[in-house]
Amino acid sequence: MLYYPVKPGLQWSKHMSYMESENPARWYLIQTKPRQEARAEEHLQRQQFECYRPLKAGPPKKRNPRAASEEELFPGYLFIRMDQVNDNWYPIRSTRGVARIVTFGAHPVPVQDELIEQIRQRLLSPAPRPEFQQGEHVLIKSGSFCDIEAIFLTADGEERAVILLNLLQREQKVTLPISSLARMEARV
């Protein structure tokens, strides 16, 4: 495979030709050392690199359940905005917390700006959760009980639900992810 040098002000397109670019800085993916995403981000920002580490709301901590906790959307990775021509890539490899720059072959592949923007927008707007009422008939749409009808009892936290399931002529309480439930269609 032939690789051509990148000229200043130009970027590589997916059609293997040069395209004019107003802002040659692009997003790239960095793999971090285990559980050192925050350290890598801090040290890269000290070197004047723009970084993005997507965080989502995590489960409450055992020591302080009222304190908000966050966890990485992509554990072990963070995004860095760099210019492939003008920025010095060598200090990144020796930055604390950084394991490597993700590459395909010998060259790092840029991540589309639109993808980063979509991630940011999705994290800003919470995903709509279906609200069920106690006693409402629901249908299990995934897992080992797929396509079985049940009765919603209560929410168990934000992501789980307790349902009443009729198994072998006996009613059993079962806890499932709330995302695996769907409303039953109205019966005629």
XYZ file of N, CA, C and O in Angstrom, residues 1-186:
744
model
N 0.849 -1.168 0.000
C 0.000 0.000 0.000
C 0.894 1.230 0.000
O 1.859 1.306 0.746
N 0.572 2.203 -0.815
C 1.359 3.427 -0.904
C 0.758 4.511 -0.035
O -0.449 4.698 -0.001
N 1.613 5.224 0.685
C 1.179 6.356 1.492
C 1.872 7.598 0.966
O 3.066 7.588 0.706
N 1.108 8.658 0.807
C 1.640 9.896 0.298
C 1.787 10.878 1.448
O 0.964 10.907 2.354
N 2.815 11.713 1.419
C 2.968 12.686 2.514
C 1.826 13.695 2.485
O 1.304 14.031 1.441
N 1.450 14.151 3.670
C 0.383 15.132 3.780
C 0.989 16.521 3.721
O 1.920 16.829 4.436
N 0.458 17.370 2.853
C 0.953 18.731 2.696
C 0.244 19.653 3.680
O -0.901 19.407 4.040
N 0.887 20.728 4.137
C 0.225 21.661 5.059
C -1.066 22.214 4.462
O -1.116 22.552 3.284
N -2.122 22.262 5.290
C -3.398 22.806 4.853
C -4.255 21.819 4.100
O -5.354 22.135 3.684
N -3.772 20.599 3.890
C -4.540 19.588 3.186
C -4.787 18.418 4.115
O -4.024 18.160 5.029
N -5.870 17.694 3.885
C -6.149 16.518 4.695
C -6.472 15.341 3.797
O -6.840 15.504 2.652
N -6.349 14.153 4.326
C -6.570 12.925 3.596
C -8.050 12.616 3.601
O -8.700 12.655 4.625
N -8.618 12.314 2.464
C -10.037 11.967 2.418
C -10.163 10.458 2.340
O -9.198 9.745 2.123
N -11.404 9.962 2.478
C -11.592 8.528 2.405
C -11.430 7.998 0.985
O -11.371 6.814 0.771
N -11.342 8.888 0.015
C -11.134 8.462 -1.371
C -9.665 8.518 -1.758
O -9.329 8.480 -2.925
N -8.770 8.633 -0.765
C -7.324 8.633 -0.967
C -6.869 9.771 -1.879
O -6.033 9.597 -2.741
N -7.448 10.926 -1.708
C -6.999 12.096 -2.433
C -6.965 13.261 -1.462
O -7.510 13.189 -0.377
N -6.307 14.331 -1.843
C -6.193 15.481 -0.966
C -7.410 16.383 -1.097
O -7.964 16.548 -2.170
N -7.831 16.969 0.024
C -8.932 17.908 0.028
C -8.468 19.172 0.729
O -7.723 19.101 1.692
N -8.930 20.322 0.277
C -8.613 21.575 0.953
C -9.337 21.608 2.292
O -10.447 21.141 2.417
N -8.690 22.176 3.287
C -9.296 22.251 4.607
C -8.983 23.592 5.227
O -7.840 24.031 5.215
N -10.020 24.260 5.778
C -9.803 25.527 6.456
C -9.148 25.289 7.803
O -8.240 25.992 8.201
N -9.618 24.298 8.555
C -9.065 23.963 9.846
C -8.514 22.547 9.779
O -9.256 21.585 9.823
N -7.200 22.400 9.674
C -6.638 21.064 9.512
C -6.671 20.222 10.786
O -6.356 19.053 10.750
N -7.059 20.788 11.932
C -7.122 20.012 13.164
C -8.296 19.038 13.104
O -9.395 19.400 12.719
N -8.053 17.796 13.469
C -9.063 16.737 13.452
C -9.039 16.004 14.779
O -8.080 16.075 15.525
N -10.082 15.267 15.065
C -10.148 14.458 16.270
C -9.518 13.097 16.010
O -9.715 12.509 14.951
N -8.751 12.606 16.988
C -8.131 11.284 16.922
C -8.432 10.556 18.228
O -8.794 11.174 19.228
N -8.260 9.257 18.223
C -8.566 8.439 19.391
C -7.280 8.030 20.097
O -6.332 7.574 19.461
N -7.268 8.205 21.413
C -6.127 7.832 22.247
C -6.556 6.687 23.151
O -7.606 6.768 23.782
N -5.756 5.629 23.214
C -6.008 4.566 24.181
C -5.200 4.892 25.426
O -4.014 5.209 25.342
N -5.856 4.835 26.580
C -5.185 5.172 27.831
C -4.812 3.896 28.584
O -5.288 2.806 28.275
N -3.975 4.076 29.576
C -3.669 2.965 30.463
C -4.908 2.690 31.311
O -5.748 3.566 31.487
N -5.050 1.479 31.845
C -6.270 1.135 32.583
C -6.582 2.114 33.715
O -5.720 2.446 34.520
N -7.827 2.614 33.725
C -8.352 3.530 34.733
C -7.520 4.804 34.883
O -7.458 5.393 35.953
N -6.882 5.262 33.805
C -6.089 6.487 33.859
C -6.553 7.504 32.816
O -5.783 8.331 32.349
N -7.835 7.465 32.481
C -8.372 8.387 31.484
C -8.263 9.835 31.965
O -7.855 10.719 31.205
N -8.606 10.086 33.230
C -8.567 11.455 33.764
C -7.133 11.970 33.829
O -6.862 13.126 33.504
N -6.203 11.110 34.213
C -4.792 11.509 34.275
C -4.278 11.855 32.883
O -3.608 12.873 32.697
N -4.580 11.024 31.911
C -4.132 11.289 30.543
C -4.722 12.595 30.033
O -4.013 13.409 29.426
N -6.011 12.817 30.285
C -6.664 14.048 29.840
C -6.002 15.276 30.482
O -5.707 16.257 29.806
N -5.756 15.208 31.776
C -5.136 16.330 32.482
C -3.756 16.656 31.916
O -3.440 17.812 31.638
N -2.936 15.645 31.701
C -1.573 15.885 31.209
C -1.553 16.328 29.752
O -0.695 17.132 29.361
N -2.481 15.846 28.951
C -2.564 16.312 27.564
C -3.026 17.765 27.502
O -2.536 18.551 26.688
N -3.962 18.144 28.379
C -4.418 19.532 28.409
C -3.308 20.462 28.888
O -3.227 21.602 28.430
N -2.459 19.994 29.764
C -1.305 20.808 30.197
C -0.360 21.072 29.033
O 0.368 22.064 29.046
N -0.365 20.168 28.054
C 0.469 20.356 26.862
C -0.282 21.124 25.770
O 0.148 21.140 24.624
N -1.403 21.737 26.123
C -2.211 22.577 25.232
C -2.938 21.794 24.148
O -3.243 22.340 23.084
N -3.251 20.530 24.379
C -4.061 19.758 23.446
C -5.516 19.829 23.889
O -5.818 19.800 25.077
N -6.426 19.926 22.919
C -7.848 19.897 23.216
C -8.274 18.434 23.315
O -8.063 17.652 22.391
N -8.858 18.057 24.453
C -9.269 16.675 24.692
C -10.767 16.607 24.959
O -11.367 17.572 25.406
N -11.326 15.438 24.717
C -12.727 15.196 25.029
C -12.852 13.781 25.573
O -12.502 12.805 24.910
N -13.322 13.696 26.818
C -13.541 12.414 27.489
C -15.023 12.333 27.828
O -15.474 12.900 28.820
N -15.822 11.638 27.006
C -17.258 11.573 27.255
C -17.571 10.867 28.568
O -17.095 9.762 28.811
N -18.359 11.524 29.409
C -18.768 10.968 30.695
C -20.278 10.836 30.743
O -20.997 11.687 30.231
N -20.742 9.781 31.380
C -22.176 9.587 31.579
C -22.429 9.414 33.067
O -21.508 9.152 33.839
N -23.672 9.592 33.474
C -24.027 9.422 34.874
C -23.836 7.960 35.250
O -24.280 7.056 34.541
N -23.148 7.747 36.361
C -22.873 6.394 36.809
C -23.741 6.021 37.992
O -24.504 6.835 38.506
N -23.612 4.791 38.446
C -24.385 4.374 39.620
C -23.894 5.111 40.864
O -22.727 5.509 40.931
N -24.750 5.320 41.842
C -24.313 6.026 43.051
C -23.225 5.246 43.782
O -23.218 4.018 43.773
N -22.317 5.978 44.395
C -21.222 5.340 45.126
C -21.733 4.840 46.464
O -22.636 5.416 47.063
N -21.123 3.770 46.966
C -21.583 3.159 48.210
C -21.321 4.056 49.414
O -22.113 4.110 50.331
N -20.200 4.761 49.408
C -19.855 5.598 50.563
C -20.726 6.840 50.649
O -21.052 7.295 51.738
N -21.046 7.443 49.508
C -21.858 8.651 49.501
C -22.885 8.535 48.374
O -22.679 9.064 47.282
N -24.007 7.869 48.642
C -24.970 7.630 47.556
C -25.633 8.892 47.012
O -26.153 8.883 45.913
N -25.609 9.994 47.760
C -26.238 11.231 47.272
C -25.346 11.989 46.300
O -25.827 12.796 45.524
N -24.048 11.777 46.359
C -23.122 12.480 45.468
C -23.255 11.924 44.051
O -23.347 10.714 43.850
N -23.280 12.823 43.095
C -23.377 12.408 41.697
C -22.066 11.755 41.275
O -20.986 12.255 41.580
N -22.172 10.638 40.587
C -20.966 9.973 40.098
C -21.026 9.907 38.579
O -22.097 9.862 37.986
N -19.863 9.932 37.983
C -19.763 9.852 36.531
C -18.822 8.723 36.170
O -17.892 8.422 36.915
N -19.071 8.127 35.017
C -18.171 7.101 34.513
C -17.958 7.334 33.021
O -18.769 7.981 32.358
N -16.853 6.794 32.519
C -16.498 6.995 31.121
C -17.484 6.281 30.203
O -17.880 5.151 30.474
N -17.852 6.942 29.138
C -18.688 6.323 28.127
C -17.883 5.275 27.367
O -18.387 4.221 27.013
N -16.607 5.579 27.121
C -15.686 4.656 26.455
C -14.500 4.423 27.389
O -13.483 5.105 27.273
N -14.604 3.478 28.324
C -13.492 3.260 29.261
C -12.211 2.892 28.518
O -12.209 2.060 27.614
N -11.130 3.548 28.896
C -9.836 3.260 28.282
C -9.524 4.102 27.056
O -8.478 3.916 26.444
N -10.412 5.047 26.700
C -10.191 5.862 25.509
C -10.579 7.309 25.764
O -11.435 7.598 26.592
N -9.941 8.213 25.027
C -10.364 9.604 24.988
C -10.009 10.170 23.625
O -9.205 9.611 22.889
N -10.650 11.267 23.280
C -10.447 11.899 21.978
C -9.525 13.091 22.153
O -9.580 13.794 23.156
N -8.679 13.328 21.151
C -7.767 14.470 21.170
C -7.857 15.156 19.822
O -7.923 14.500 18.776
N -7.884 16.488 19.834
C -7.961 17.268 18.593
C -6.564 17.734 18.250
O -5.929 18.438 19.037
N -6.108 17.330 17.068
C -4.741 17.644 16.648
C -4.682 17.950 15.167
O -5.528 17.518 14.401
N -3.628 18.644 14.814
C -3.304 18.911 13.419
C -2.237 17.894 13.034
O -1.174 17.839 13.642
N -2.516 17.086 12.029
C -1.593 16.016 11.647
C -0.268 16.570 11.126
O 0.747 15.896 11.197
N -0.255 17.803 10.657
C 0.962 18.373 10.078
C 1.714 19.234 11.090
O 2.912 19.066 11.293
N 1.003 20.164 11.740
C 1.680 21.163 12.561
C 1.907 20.756 14.009
O 2.786 21.292 14.657
N 1.111 19.855 14.560
C 1.292 19.455 15.955
C 2.356 18.372 16.067
O 2.498 17.523 15.194
N 3.065 18.392 17.190
C 4.088 17.393 17.459
C 3.431 16.198 18.134
O 2.923 16.298 19.244
N 3.468 15.050 17.488
C 2.816 13.849 17.982
C 3.678 13.081 18.979
O 3.169 12.281 19.742
N 4.976 13.315 18.961
C 5.877 12.498 19.774
C 5.657 12.627 21.273
O 5.727 11.626 21.983
N 5.387 13.818 21.843
C 5.188 13.884 23.294
C 3.953 13.125 23.775
O 3.872 12.766 24.945
N 3.009 12.853 22.904
C 1.784 12.175 23.320
C 2.090 10.769 23.825
O 1.554 10.329 24.834
N 2.981 10.081 23.139
C 3.283 8.701 23.522
C 3.920 8.592 24.901
O 3.787 7.572 25.557
N 4.610 9.647 25.343
C 5.251 9.599 26.654
C 4.449 10.339 27.721
O 4.922 10.510 28.830
N 3.245 10.762 27.403
C 2.394 11.453 28.371
C 1.860 10.455 29.392
O 1.479 9.337 29.030
N 1.829 10.856 30.649
C 1.330 9.981 31.717
C -0.117 9.605 31.441
O -0.951 10.444 31.123
N -0.407 8.324 31.556
C -1.752 7.820 31.361
C -2.055 7.386 29.932
O -3.022 6.674 29.704
N -1.242 7.791 28.967
C -1.485 7.441 27.568
C -0.782 6.132 27.236
O 0.407 5.969 27.523
N -1.499 5.202 26.643
C -0.900 3.948 26.202
C -0.435 4.070 24.745
O 0.697 3.734 24.427
N -1.329 4.581 23.873
C -0.961 4.705 22.454
C -2.011 5.514 21.715
O -3.116 5.733 22.214
N -1.658 5.927 20.519
C -2.601 6.546 19.586
C -3.182 5.406 18.758
O -2.435 4.572 18.238
N -4.492 5.351 18.637
C -5.130 4.277 17.870
C -4.870 4.520 16.388
O -5.143 5.599 15.869
N -4.307 3.511 15.734
C -3.962 3.624 14.316
C -4.495 2.413 13.555
O -4.788 1.377 14.136
N -4.587 2.589 12.257
C -4.851 1.485 11.349
C -3.655 1.453 10.411
O -3.429 2.384 9.658
N -2.891 0.401 10.510
C -1.622 0.380 9.797
C -0.655 1.254 10.576
O -0.564 1.191 11.789
N 0.049 2.113 9.881
C 1.022 2.985 10.538
C 0.500 4.399 10.744
O 1.217 5.239 11.266
N -0.740 4.668 10.350
C -1.246 6.033 10.393
C -2.494 6.147 11.264
O -3.411 5.331 11.138
N -2.542 7.174 12.115
C -3.773 7.414 12.872
C -4.893 7.854 11.941
O -4.655 8.567 10.977
N -6.083 7.394 12.232
C -7.234 7.717 11.395
C -8.092 8.739 12.135
O -8.444 8.521 13.289
N -8.422 9.848 11.484
C -9.242 10.857 12.165
C -10.674 10.382 12.383
O -11.220 9.607 11.616
N -11.254 10.882 13.474
C -12.660 10.636 13.787
C -13.432 11.836 13.257
O -13.006 12.975 13.421
N -14.573 11.598 12.639
C -15.350 12.687 12.060
C -15.844 13.633 13.146
O -16.288 13.204 14.214
N -15.785 14.937 12.850
C -16.278 15.947 13.785
C -17.755 15.742 14.095
O -18.200 15.989 15.224
N -18.523 15.280 13.114
C -19.947 15.061 13.312
C -20.197 13.991 14.369
O -21.155 14.084 15.148
N -19.350 12.966 14.413
C -19.508 11.908 15.396
C -19.283 12.437 16.811
O -20.043 12.130 17.726
N -18.271 13.269 16.995
C -17.993 13.874 18.302
C -19.177 14.751 18.714
O -19.620 14.711 19.864
N -19.710 15.513 17.771
C -20.852 16.384 18.075
C -22.089 15.553 18.435
O -22.841 15.916 19.340
N -22.306 14.428 17.758
C -23.434 13.562 18.078
C -23.296 12.979 19.484
O -24.278 12.900 20.220
N -22.103 12.581 19.860
C -21.865 12.058 21.212
C -22.173 13.138 22.237
O -22.855 12.886 23.235
N -21.704 14.356 21.994
C -21.966 15.461 22.927
C -23.457 15.727 23.067
O -23.973 15.930 24.165
N -24.179 15.738 21.946
C -25.616 16.009 21.986
C -26.378 14.910 22.719
O -27.285 15.193 23.494
N -26.001 13.658 22.494
C -26.691 12.553 23.167
C -26.453 12.566 24.665
O -27.329 12.208 25.438
N -25.264 12.965 25.085
C -24.978 13.015 26.515
C -25.684 14.180 27.189
O -25.975 14.128 28.379
N -25.963 15.246 26.435
C -26.672 16.392 27.004
C -28.157 16.113 27.193
O -28.764 16.574 28.154
N -28.749 15.371 26.269
C -30.182 15.066 26.374
C -30.351 13.635 26.872
O -29.904 12.697 26.229
N -30.988 13.465 28.034
C -31.163 12.107 28.566
C -32.091 11.282 27.682
O -33.001 11.818 27.054
N -31.834 10.009 27.658
C -32.652 9.105 26.854
C -34.031 8.977 27.475
O -34.157 8.852 28.689
N -35.068 9.041 26.662
C -36.414 8.910 27.224
C -36.632 7.501 27.772
O -36.306 6.521 27.121
N -37.131 7.447 28.986
C -37.412 6.168 29.616
C -38.918 5.955 29.633
O -39.665 6.860 29.977
N -39.369 4.773 29.297
C -40.801 4.536 29.387
C -41.221 4.501 30.855
O -40.558 3.897 31.684
N -42.295 5.182 31.156
C -42.836 5.190 32.520
C -43.996 4.207 32.569
O -44.947 4.326 31.805
N -43.907 3.248 33.456
C -44.951 2.259 33.616
C -45.667 2.510 34.941
O -45.070 2.972 35.909
N -46.933 2.160 34.977
C -47.737 2.276 36.193
C -47.817 0.904 36.856
O -47.801 -0.127 36.177
N -47.915 0.901 38.183
C -48.031 -0.351 38.910
C -49.294 -1.086 38.450
O -50.371 -0.491 38.339
N -49.134 -2.372 38.151
C -50.253 -3.185 37.680
C -50.420 -3.202 36.177
O -51.257 -3.939 35.652
N -49.638 -2.399 35.450
C -49.746 -2.330 33.992
C -49.164 -3.592 33.356
O -48.127 -4.100 33.782
N -49.832 -4.086 32.330
C -49.344 -5.262 31.607
C -48.225 -4.820 30.668
O -48.378 -3.853 29.922
N -47.102 -5.544 30.705
C -45.947 -5.233 29.867
C -45.527 -6.487 29.123
O -45.885 -7.605 29.493
N -44.748 -6.281 28.076
C -44.211 -7.381 27.288
C -42.692 -7.334 27.406
O -42.092 -6.265 27.234
N -42.082 -8.450 27.699
C -40.624 -8.522 27.782
C -40.108 -8.671 26.361
O -40.515 -9.592 25.637
N -39.233 -7.759 25.942
C -38.799 -7.763 24.537
C -37.374 -8.236 24.322
O -36.906 -8.276 23.191
N -36.654 -8.621 25.401
C -35.309 -9.169 25.214
C -34.960 -10.056 26.402
O -35.610 -10.013 27.440
N -33.934 -10.848 26.231
C -33.481 -11.721 27.304
C -34.110 -13.102 27.224
O -34.747 -13.472 26.241
N -33.942 -13.877 28.288
C -34.431 -15.257 28.283
C -35.954 -15.343 28.374
O -36.534 -16.382 28.069
N -36.624 -14.281 28.798
C -38.083 -14.263 28.882
C -38.706 -13.487 27.721
O -39.818 -12.966 27.840
N -38.028 -13.412 26.609
C -38.482 -12.625 25.456
C -39.883 -13.060 25.012
O -40.192 -14.259 24.974
N -40.731 -12.072 24.692
C -42.092 -12.272 24.203
C -43.040 -12.883 25.237
O -44.042 -13.504 24.872
N -42.732 -12.702 26.513
C -43.623 -13.182 27.572
C -44.287 -11.973 28.218
O -43.655 -10.950 28.464
N -45.574 -12.121 28.505
C -46.331 -11.047 29.132
C -46.106 -11.089 30.640
O -46.003 -12.159 31.243
N -46.046 -9.894 31.264
C -45.843 -9.797 32.715
C -46.609 -8.586 33.235
O -47.192 -7.830 32.466
N -46.579 -8.406 34.554
C -47.226 -7.262 35.193
C -46.149 -6.434 35.871
O -45.334 -6.963 36.640
N -46.141 -5.141 35.587
C -45.163 -4.238 36.181
C -45.525 -3.982 37.638
O -46.659 -3.635 37.956
N -44.536 -4.164 38.541
C -44.771 -3.902 39.958
C -44.191 -2.558 40.377
O -44.905 -1.700 40.878
N -42.877 -2.391 40.176
C -42.224 -1.159 40.617
C -40.876 -0.993 39.932
O -40.311 -1.958 39.427
N -40.368 0.237 39.946
C -39.022 0.504 39.444
C -38.026 0.185 40.553
O -38.269 0.473 41.719
N -36.935 -0.424 40.195
C -35.870 -0.751 41.143
C -34.651 0.074 40.748
O -33.791 -0.384 40.014
N -34.617 1.316 41.190
C -33.570 2.228 40.752
C -34.000 2.877 39.445
O -35.181 2.908 39.093
N -33.039 3.390 38.705
C -33.360 4.086 37.461
C -33.339 3.178 36.243
O -33.919 3.508 35.223
N -32.652 2.036 36.336
C -32.475 1.213 35.148
C -33.095 -0.169 35.243
O -33.023 -0.941 34.307
N -33.675 -0.520 36.390
C -34.232 -1.856 36.549
C -35.684 -1.772 37.002
O -36.122 -0.778 37.560
N -36.415 -2.852 36.761
C -37.823 -2.918 37.140
C -38.122 -4.281 37.751
O -37.527 -5.289 37.361
N -39.050 -4.297 38.677
C -39.528 -5.547 39.259
C -40.865 -5.852 38.605
O -41.765 -5.010 38.579
N -40.961 -7.055 38.046
C -42.189 -7.466 37.368
C -42.712 -8.740 38.012
O -41.978 -9.450 38.705
N -43.973 -9.023 37.768
C -44.603 -10.240 38.241
C -44.794 -11.131 37.034
O -45.489 -10.767 36.077
N -44.185 -12.294 37.078
C -44.162 -13.198 35.935
C -44.859 -14.493 36.323
O -44.612 -15.037 37.401
N -45.728 -14.993 35.466
C -46.428 -16.245 35.727
C -45.611 -17.373 35.105
O -45.604 -17.551 33.895
N -44.934 -18.147 35.961
C -44.109 -19.268 35.507
C -44.627 -20.550 36.152
O -44.701 -20.645 37.386
N -44.981 -21.534 35.354
C -45.439 -22.834 35.835
C -46.582 -22.698 36.843
O -46.547 -23.257 37.936
N -47.568 -21.871 36.487
C -48.755 -21.640 37.298
C -48.438 -21.026 38.663
O -49.183 -21.185 39.613
N -47.286 -20.346 38.738
C -46.894 -19.652 39.965
C -46.403 -18.277 39.620
O -45.683 -18.088 38.648
N -46.767 -17.295 40.414
C -46.311 -15.934 40.155
C -44.971 -15.701 40.835
O -44.822 -15.969 42.027
N -44.005 -15.219 40.056
C -42.655 -14.976 40.556
C -42.290 -13.520 40.318
O -42.564 -12.964 39.251
N -41.637 -12.909 41.308
C -41.105 -11.561 41.130
C -39.738 -11.693 40.461
O -38.896 -12.458 40.909
N -39.558 -10.947 39.381
C -38.314 -10.987 38.618
C -37.853 -9.550 38.393
O -38.663 -8.668 38.113
N -36.543 -9.323 38.520
C -35.963 -8.003 38.263
C -35.267 -8.035 36.906
O -34.429 -8.908 36.660
N -35.637 -7.092 36.046
C -35.088 -7.008 34.691
C -34.692 -5.568 34.386
O -35.188 -4.637 35.026
N -33.834 -5.353 33.372
C -33.581 -3.977 32.924
C -34.876 -3.366 32.394
O -35.619 -4.022 31.662
N -35.135 -2.131 32.768
C -36.379 -1.470 32.344
C -36.403 -1.286 30.828
O -37.473 -1.233 30.222
N -35.227 -1.256 30.193
C -35.167 -1.099 28.733
C -35.643 -2.358 28.012
O -35.906 -2.322 26.818
N -35.756 -3.476 28.720
C -36.208 -4.716 28.069
C -37.730 -4.880 28.131
O -38.237 -5.915 27.738
N -38.435 -3.859 28.625
C -39.888 -3.921 28.730
C -40.545 -3.002 27.709
O -40.007 -1.967 27.370
N -41.736 -3.410 27.261
C -42.527 -2.589 26.341
C -43.983 -2.646 26.780
O -44.423 -3.626 27.395
N -44.713 -1.598 26.464
C -46.145 -1.561 26.784
C -46.885 -2.581 25.930
O -46.558 -2.790 24.764
N -47.910 -3.143 26.514
C -48.773 -4.064 25.762
C -49.726 -3.246 24.918
O -50.177 -2.182 25.346
N -50.050 -3.737 23.752
C -51.034 -3.089 22.901
C -52.399 -3.218 23.546
O -52.687 -4.205 24.221
N -53.256 -2.239 23.328
C -54.606 -2.274 23.903
C -55.371 -3.468 23.349
O -55.361 -3.736 22.143
